C-alpha positions as a LaTeX table, in Angstrom:
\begin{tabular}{lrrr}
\hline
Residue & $x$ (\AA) & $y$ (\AA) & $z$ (\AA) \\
\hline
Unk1 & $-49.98$ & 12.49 & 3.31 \\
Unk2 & $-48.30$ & 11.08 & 6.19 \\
Unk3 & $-46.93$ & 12.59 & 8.62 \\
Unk4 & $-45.52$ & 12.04 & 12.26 \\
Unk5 & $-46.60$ & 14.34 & 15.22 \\
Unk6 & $-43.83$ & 15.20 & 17.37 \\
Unk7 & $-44.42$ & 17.39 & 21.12 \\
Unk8 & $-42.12$ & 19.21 & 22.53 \\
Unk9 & $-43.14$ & 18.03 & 26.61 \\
Unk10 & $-41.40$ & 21.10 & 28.38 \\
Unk11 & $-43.75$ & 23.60 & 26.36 \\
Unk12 & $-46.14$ & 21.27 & 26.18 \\
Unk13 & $-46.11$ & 22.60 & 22.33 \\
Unk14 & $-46.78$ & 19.65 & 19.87 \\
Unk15 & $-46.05$ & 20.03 & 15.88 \\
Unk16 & $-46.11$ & 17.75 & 12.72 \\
Unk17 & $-43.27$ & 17.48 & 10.09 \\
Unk18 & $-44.43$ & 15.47 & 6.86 \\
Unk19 & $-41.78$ & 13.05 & 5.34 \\
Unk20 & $-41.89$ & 15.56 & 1.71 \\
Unk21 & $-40.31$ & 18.14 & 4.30 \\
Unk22 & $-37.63$ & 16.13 & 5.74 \\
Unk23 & $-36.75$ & 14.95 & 2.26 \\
Unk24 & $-36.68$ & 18.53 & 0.99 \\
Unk25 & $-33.74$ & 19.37 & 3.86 \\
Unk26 & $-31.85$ & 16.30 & 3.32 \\
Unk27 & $-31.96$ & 17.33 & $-0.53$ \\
Unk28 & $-30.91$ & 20.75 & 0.23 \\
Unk29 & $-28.07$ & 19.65 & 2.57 \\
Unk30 & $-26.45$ & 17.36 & $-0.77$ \\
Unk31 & $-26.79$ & 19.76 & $-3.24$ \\
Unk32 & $-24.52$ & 22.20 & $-0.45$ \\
Unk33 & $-22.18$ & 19.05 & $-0.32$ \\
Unk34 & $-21.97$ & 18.72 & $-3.66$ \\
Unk35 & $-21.41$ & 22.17 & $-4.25$ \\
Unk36 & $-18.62$ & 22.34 & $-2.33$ \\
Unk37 & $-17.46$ & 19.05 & $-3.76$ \\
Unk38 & $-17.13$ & 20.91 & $-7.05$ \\
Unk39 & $-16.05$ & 24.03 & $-6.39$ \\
Unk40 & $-12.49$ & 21.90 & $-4.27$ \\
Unk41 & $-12.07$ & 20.39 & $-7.78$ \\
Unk42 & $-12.31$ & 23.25 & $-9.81$ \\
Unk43 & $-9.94$ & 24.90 & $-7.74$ \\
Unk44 & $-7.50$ & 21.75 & $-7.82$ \\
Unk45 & $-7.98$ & 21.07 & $-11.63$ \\
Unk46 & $-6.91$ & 25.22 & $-12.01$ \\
Unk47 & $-3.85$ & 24.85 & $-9.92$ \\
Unk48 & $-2.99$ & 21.50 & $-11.66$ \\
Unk49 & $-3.39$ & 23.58 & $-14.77$ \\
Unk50 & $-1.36$ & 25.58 & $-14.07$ \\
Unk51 & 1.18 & 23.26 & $-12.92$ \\
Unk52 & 1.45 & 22.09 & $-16.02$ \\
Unk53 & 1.40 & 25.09 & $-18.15$ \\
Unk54 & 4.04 & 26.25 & $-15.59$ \\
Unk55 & 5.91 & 22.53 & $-16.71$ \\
Unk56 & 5.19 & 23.20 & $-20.45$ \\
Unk57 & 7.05 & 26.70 & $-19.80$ \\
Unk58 & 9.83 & 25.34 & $-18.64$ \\
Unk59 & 10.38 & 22.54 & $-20.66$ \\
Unk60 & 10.19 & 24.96 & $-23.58$ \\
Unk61 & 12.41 & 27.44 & $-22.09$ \\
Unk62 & 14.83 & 24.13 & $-21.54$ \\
Unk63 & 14.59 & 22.98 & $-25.13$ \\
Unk64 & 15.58 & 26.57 & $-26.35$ \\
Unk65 & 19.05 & 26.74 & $-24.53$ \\
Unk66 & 19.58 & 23.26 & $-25.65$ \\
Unk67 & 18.88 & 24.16 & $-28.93$ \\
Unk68 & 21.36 & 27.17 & $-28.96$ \\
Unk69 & 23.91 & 25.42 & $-27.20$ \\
Unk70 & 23.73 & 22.96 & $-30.02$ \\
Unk71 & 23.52 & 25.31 & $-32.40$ \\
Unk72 & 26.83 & 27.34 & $-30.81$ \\
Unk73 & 28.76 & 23.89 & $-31.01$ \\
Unk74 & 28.11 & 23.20 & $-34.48$ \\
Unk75 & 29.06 & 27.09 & $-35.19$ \\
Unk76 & 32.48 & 27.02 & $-33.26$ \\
Unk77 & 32.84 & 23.56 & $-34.77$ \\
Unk78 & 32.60 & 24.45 & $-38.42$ \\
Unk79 & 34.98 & 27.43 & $-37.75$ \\
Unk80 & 37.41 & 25.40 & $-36.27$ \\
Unk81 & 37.21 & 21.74 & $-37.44$ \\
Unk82 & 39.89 & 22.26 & $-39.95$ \\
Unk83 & 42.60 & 23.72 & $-37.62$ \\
Unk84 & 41.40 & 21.61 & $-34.02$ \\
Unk85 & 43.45 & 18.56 & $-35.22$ \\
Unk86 & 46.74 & 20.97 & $-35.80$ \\
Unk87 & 46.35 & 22.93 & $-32.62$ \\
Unk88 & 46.13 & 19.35 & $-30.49$ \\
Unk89 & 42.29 & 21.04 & $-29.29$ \\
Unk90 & 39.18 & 19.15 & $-29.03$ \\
Unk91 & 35.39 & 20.81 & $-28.22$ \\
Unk92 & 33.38 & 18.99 & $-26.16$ \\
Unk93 & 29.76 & 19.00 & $-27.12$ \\
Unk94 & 27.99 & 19.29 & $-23.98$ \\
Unk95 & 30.00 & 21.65 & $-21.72$ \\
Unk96 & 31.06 & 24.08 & $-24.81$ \\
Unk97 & 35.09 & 23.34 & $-23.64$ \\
Unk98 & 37.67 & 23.66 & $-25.83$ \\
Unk99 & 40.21 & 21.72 & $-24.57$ \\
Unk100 & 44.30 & 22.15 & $-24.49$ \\
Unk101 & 46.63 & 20.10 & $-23.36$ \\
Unk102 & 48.90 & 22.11 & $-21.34$ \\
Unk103 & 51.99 & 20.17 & $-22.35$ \\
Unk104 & 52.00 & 21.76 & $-25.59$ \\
Unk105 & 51.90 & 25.02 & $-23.96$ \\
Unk106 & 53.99 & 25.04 & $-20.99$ \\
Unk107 & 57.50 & 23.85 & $-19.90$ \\
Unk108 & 57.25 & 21.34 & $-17.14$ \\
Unk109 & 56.40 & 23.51 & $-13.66$ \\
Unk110 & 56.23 & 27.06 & $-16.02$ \\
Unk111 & 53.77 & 29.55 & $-16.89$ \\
Unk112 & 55.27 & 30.78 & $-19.59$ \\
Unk113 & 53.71 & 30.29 & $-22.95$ \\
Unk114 & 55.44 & 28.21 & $-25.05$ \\
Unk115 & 56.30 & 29.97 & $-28.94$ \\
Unk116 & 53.97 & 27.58 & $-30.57$ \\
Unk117 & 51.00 & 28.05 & $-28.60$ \\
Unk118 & 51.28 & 31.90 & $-28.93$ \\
Unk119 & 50.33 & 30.96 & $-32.81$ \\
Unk120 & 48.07 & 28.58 & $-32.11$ \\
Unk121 & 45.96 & 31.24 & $-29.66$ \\
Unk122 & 46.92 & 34.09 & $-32.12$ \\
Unk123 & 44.74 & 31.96 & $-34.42$ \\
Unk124 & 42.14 & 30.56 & $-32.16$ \\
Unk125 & 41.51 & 33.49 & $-29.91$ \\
Unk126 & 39.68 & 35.74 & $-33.32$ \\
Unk127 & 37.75 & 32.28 & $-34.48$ \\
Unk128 & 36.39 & 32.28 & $-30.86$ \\
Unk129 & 35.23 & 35.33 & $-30.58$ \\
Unk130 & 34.02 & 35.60 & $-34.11$ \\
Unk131 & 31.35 & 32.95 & $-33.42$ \\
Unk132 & 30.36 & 34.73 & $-30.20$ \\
Unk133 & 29.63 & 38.04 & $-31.02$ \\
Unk134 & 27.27 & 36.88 & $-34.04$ \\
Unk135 & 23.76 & 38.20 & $-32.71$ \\
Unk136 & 22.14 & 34.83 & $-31.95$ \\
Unk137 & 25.03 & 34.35 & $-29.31$ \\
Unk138 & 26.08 & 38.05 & $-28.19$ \\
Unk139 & 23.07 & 38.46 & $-25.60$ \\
Unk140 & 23.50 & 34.83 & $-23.93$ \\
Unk141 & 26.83 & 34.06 & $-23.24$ \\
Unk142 & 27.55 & 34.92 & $-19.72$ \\
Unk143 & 31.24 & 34.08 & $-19.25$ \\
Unk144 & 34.34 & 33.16 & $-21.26$ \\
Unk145 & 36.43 & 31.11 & $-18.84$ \\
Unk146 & 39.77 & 30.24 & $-19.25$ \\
Unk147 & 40.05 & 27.10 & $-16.76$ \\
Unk148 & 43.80 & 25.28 & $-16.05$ \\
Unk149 & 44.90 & 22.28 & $-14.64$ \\
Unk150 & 47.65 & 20.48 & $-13.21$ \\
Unk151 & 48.68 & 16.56 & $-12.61$ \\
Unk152 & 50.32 & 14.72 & $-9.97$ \\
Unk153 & 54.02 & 14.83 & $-10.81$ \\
Unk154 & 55.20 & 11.44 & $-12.25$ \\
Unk155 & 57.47 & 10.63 & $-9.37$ \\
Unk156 & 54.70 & 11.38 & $-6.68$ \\
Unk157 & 53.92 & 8.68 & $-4.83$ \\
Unk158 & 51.22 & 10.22 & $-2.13$ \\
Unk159 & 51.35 & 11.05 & 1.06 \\
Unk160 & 52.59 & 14.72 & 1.61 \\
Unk161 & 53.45 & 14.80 & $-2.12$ \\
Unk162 & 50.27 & 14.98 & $-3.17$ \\
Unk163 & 49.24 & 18.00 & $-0.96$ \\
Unk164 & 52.55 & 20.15 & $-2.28$ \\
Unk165 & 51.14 & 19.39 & $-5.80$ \\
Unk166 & 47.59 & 20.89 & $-4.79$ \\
Unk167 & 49.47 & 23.89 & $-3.60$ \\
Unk168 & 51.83 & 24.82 & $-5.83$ \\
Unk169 & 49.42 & 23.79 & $-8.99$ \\
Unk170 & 47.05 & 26.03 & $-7.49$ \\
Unk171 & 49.38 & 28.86 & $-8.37$ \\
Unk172 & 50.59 & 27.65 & $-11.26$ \\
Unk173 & 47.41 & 26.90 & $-13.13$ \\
Unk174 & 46.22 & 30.65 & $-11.83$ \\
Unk175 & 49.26 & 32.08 & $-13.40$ \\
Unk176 & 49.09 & 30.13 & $-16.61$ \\
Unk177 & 45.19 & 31.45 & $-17.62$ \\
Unk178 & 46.12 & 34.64 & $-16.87$ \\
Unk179 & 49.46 & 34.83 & $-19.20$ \\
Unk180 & 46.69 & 32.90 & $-21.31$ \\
Unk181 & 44.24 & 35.61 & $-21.05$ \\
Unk182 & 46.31 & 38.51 & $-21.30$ \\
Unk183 & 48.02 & 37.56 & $-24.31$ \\
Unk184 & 44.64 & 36.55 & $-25.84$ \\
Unk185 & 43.74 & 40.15 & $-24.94$ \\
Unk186 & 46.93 & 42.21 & $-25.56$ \\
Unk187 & 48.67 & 40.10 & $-28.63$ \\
Unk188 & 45.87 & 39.04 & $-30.96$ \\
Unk189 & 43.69 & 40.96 & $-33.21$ \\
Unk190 & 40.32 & 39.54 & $-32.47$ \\
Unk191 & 38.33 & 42.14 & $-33.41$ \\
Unk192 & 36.45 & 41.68 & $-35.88$ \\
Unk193 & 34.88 & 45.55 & $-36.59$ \\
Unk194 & 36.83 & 47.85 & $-39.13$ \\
Unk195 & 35.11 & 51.00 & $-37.49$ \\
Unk196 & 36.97 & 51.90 & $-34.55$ \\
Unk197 & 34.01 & 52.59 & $-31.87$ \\
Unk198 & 32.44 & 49.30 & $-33.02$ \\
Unk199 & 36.02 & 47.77 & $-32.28$ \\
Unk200 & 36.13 & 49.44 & $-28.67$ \\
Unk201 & 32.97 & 47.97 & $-28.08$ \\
Unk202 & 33.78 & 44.53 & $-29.04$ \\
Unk203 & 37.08 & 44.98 & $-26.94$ \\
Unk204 & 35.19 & 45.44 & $-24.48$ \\
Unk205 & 32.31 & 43.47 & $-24.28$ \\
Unk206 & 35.08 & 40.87 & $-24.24$ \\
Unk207 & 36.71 & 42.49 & $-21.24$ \\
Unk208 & 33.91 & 41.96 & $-19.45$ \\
Unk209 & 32.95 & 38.04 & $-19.85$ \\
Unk210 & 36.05 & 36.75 & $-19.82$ \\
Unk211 & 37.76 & 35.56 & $-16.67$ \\
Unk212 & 40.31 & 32.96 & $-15.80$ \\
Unk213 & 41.16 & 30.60 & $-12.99$ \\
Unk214 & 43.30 & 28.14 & $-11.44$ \\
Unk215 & 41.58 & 24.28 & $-10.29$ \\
Unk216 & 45.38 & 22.92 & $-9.73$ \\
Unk217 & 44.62 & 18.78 & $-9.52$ \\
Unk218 & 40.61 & 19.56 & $-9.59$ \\
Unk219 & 38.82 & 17.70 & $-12.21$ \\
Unk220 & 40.95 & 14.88 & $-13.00$ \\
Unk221 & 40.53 & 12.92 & $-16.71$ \\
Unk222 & 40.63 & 9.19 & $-17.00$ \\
Unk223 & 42.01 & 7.08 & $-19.72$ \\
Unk224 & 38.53 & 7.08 & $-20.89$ \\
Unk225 & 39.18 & 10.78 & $-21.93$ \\
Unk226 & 36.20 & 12.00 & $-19.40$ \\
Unk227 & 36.14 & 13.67 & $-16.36$ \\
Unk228 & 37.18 & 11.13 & $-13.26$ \\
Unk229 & 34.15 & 10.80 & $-10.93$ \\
Unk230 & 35.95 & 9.04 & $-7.94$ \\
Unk231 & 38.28 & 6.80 & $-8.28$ \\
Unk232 & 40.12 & 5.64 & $-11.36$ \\
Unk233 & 43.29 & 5.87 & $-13.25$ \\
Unk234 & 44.22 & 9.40 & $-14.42$ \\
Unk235 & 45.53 & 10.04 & $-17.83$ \\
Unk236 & 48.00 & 12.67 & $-16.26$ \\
Unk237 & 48.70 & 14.40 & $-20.42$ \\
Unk238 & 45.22 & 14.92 & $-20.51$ \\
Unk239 & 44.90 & 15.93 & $-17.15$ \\
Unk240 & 47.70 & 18.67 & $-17.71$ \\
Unk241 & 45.51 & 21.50 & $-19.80$ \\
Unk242 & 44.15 & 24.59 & $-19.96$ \\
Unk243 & 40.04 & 25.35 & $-21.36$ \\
Unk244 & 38.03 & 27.54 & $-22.49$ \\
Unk245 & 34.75 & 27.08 & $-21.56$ \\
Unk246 & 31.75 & 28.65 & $-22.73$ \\
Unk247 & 28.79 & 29.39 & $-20.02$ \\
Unk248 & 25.45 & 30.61 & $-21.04$ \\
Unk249 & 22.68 & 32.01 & $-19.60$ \\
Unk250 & 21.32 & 28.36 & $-19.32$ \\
Unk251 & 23.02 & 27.83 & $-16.24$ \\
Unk252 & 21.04 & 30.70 & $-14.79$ \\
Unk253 & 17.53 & 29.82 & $-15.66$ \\
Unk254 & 18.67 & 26.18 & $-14.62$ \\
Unk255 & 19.31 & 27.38 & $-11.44$ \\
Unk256 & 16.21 & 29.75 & $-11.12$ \\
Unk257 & 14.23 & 26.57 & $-12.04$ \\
Unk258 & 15.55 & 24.37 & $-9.19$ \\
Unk259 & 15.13 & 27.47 & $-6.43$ \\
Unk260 & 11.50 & 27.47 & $-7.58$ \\
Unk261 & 10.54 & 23.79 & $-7.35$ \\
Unk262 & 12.48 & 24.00 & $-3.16$ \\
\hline
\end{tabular}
């Protein structure tokens, strides 16, 4: 075999080193490359993996609370589809609102409720929490919230009008959910146990999700019927109401999702 002498001059020490040997270190070094080379993609194929199982997860968790929220609509739907039309309500699929318009419940600039729409919450309130409290719902319903709103009065023109509206319909939207809520609370039999523990507990596992506040000119509705999103004509009737909204534990996990991913 061939092989090339090579002398170290300083030591005056002189040695050979065949080809087969230089080819045997140059082997070793790739298979160490490649080595590596694997193990890096291993490790990036097990954390994209897990990505997506982590994706998967999500998406299934997602699909759930759409799925119950859908499920919840249709429920409060059926229970209410024959009276909606009578009580001047509508229930908007995706948010879970049940929608009032405040004219039919208030005197112009009032918070007190008017005769009519005491019956029509003596007869809603019950349906409402009927459909709740079934055990598919009970665990995942994080709030009951009574939302109302205001419009520009008719003769405001801008200017410092508009900011005396914002005020004073902050206050008066607060104070008509709470006569709202109170009366739902105090004047309607919504309970729907006979045994009277059971009924204390159902009082007051109400108590405790419900809540009510005041948005004044927030959250404006077009003639479209939707929310405004900038500007636009506002349909000031619809724009006048009071809601009761329905938020789930979806919001949460939302939430928990998008603090993960920053």
């Amino acid at each position: 075999m061939r092989t090339r002498k090579y002398r170290n001059t300083a030591d005056g020490i002189g040695f050979d080193l065949s080809i087969s040997d230089l080819m045997t270190a140059l082997c070793c070094i790739f298979i160490l490359v490649t080595i590596s080379i694997v193990i890096s993609l291993k490790e990036k194929i097990s954390l994209e993996e897990k990505h997506i199982a982590s994706l998967q997860e999500k998406n299934s968790i997602a699909d759930k609370y759409k799925e119950l929220q859908h499920e919840l609509f249709l429920d409060l739907q059926k229970e209410m589809e024959s009276d909606l039309k009578r009580w001047g309500a509508k229930i908007d699929p995706d948010t879970l609102t049940i929608r009032f318009s405040s004219d039919d419940g208030f005197d112009a600039r009032s918070a007190e409720l008017k005769p009519g729409y005491k019956n029509v919450l003596k007869e809603f309130f019950p349906k409402l929490i009927k459909v709740l409290e079934k055990d598919k719902y009970k665990n995942e319903i994080e709030e009951i919230r009574i939302e109302g709103f205001t419009a520009p009065d008719r003769e405001d023109s801008g200017g410092e009008g508009s900011e005396h509206d914002y005020v004073s319909g902050v206050k008066l939207s607060q104070e008509r959910t709470q006569n709202v809520l109170l009366y739902c609370l105090e004047n309607t039999d919504y309970s729907q146990q006979t045994n009277r523990q059971k009924k204390e507990e159902e009082k007051n596992w109400v108590r405790k999700h419900i809540v009510s506040n005041g948005y004044s000119l927030s959250k404006p509705i077009g003639k479209d019927g939707k929310l405004l999103e900038g500007d636009g004509e506002i349909d000031k009737e619809a724009t006048r109401r009071v809601e009761f909204r329905i938020k789930t534990n979806s919001d949460n996990i939302v939430k928990q999702f998008q603090n993960e991913e920053e």
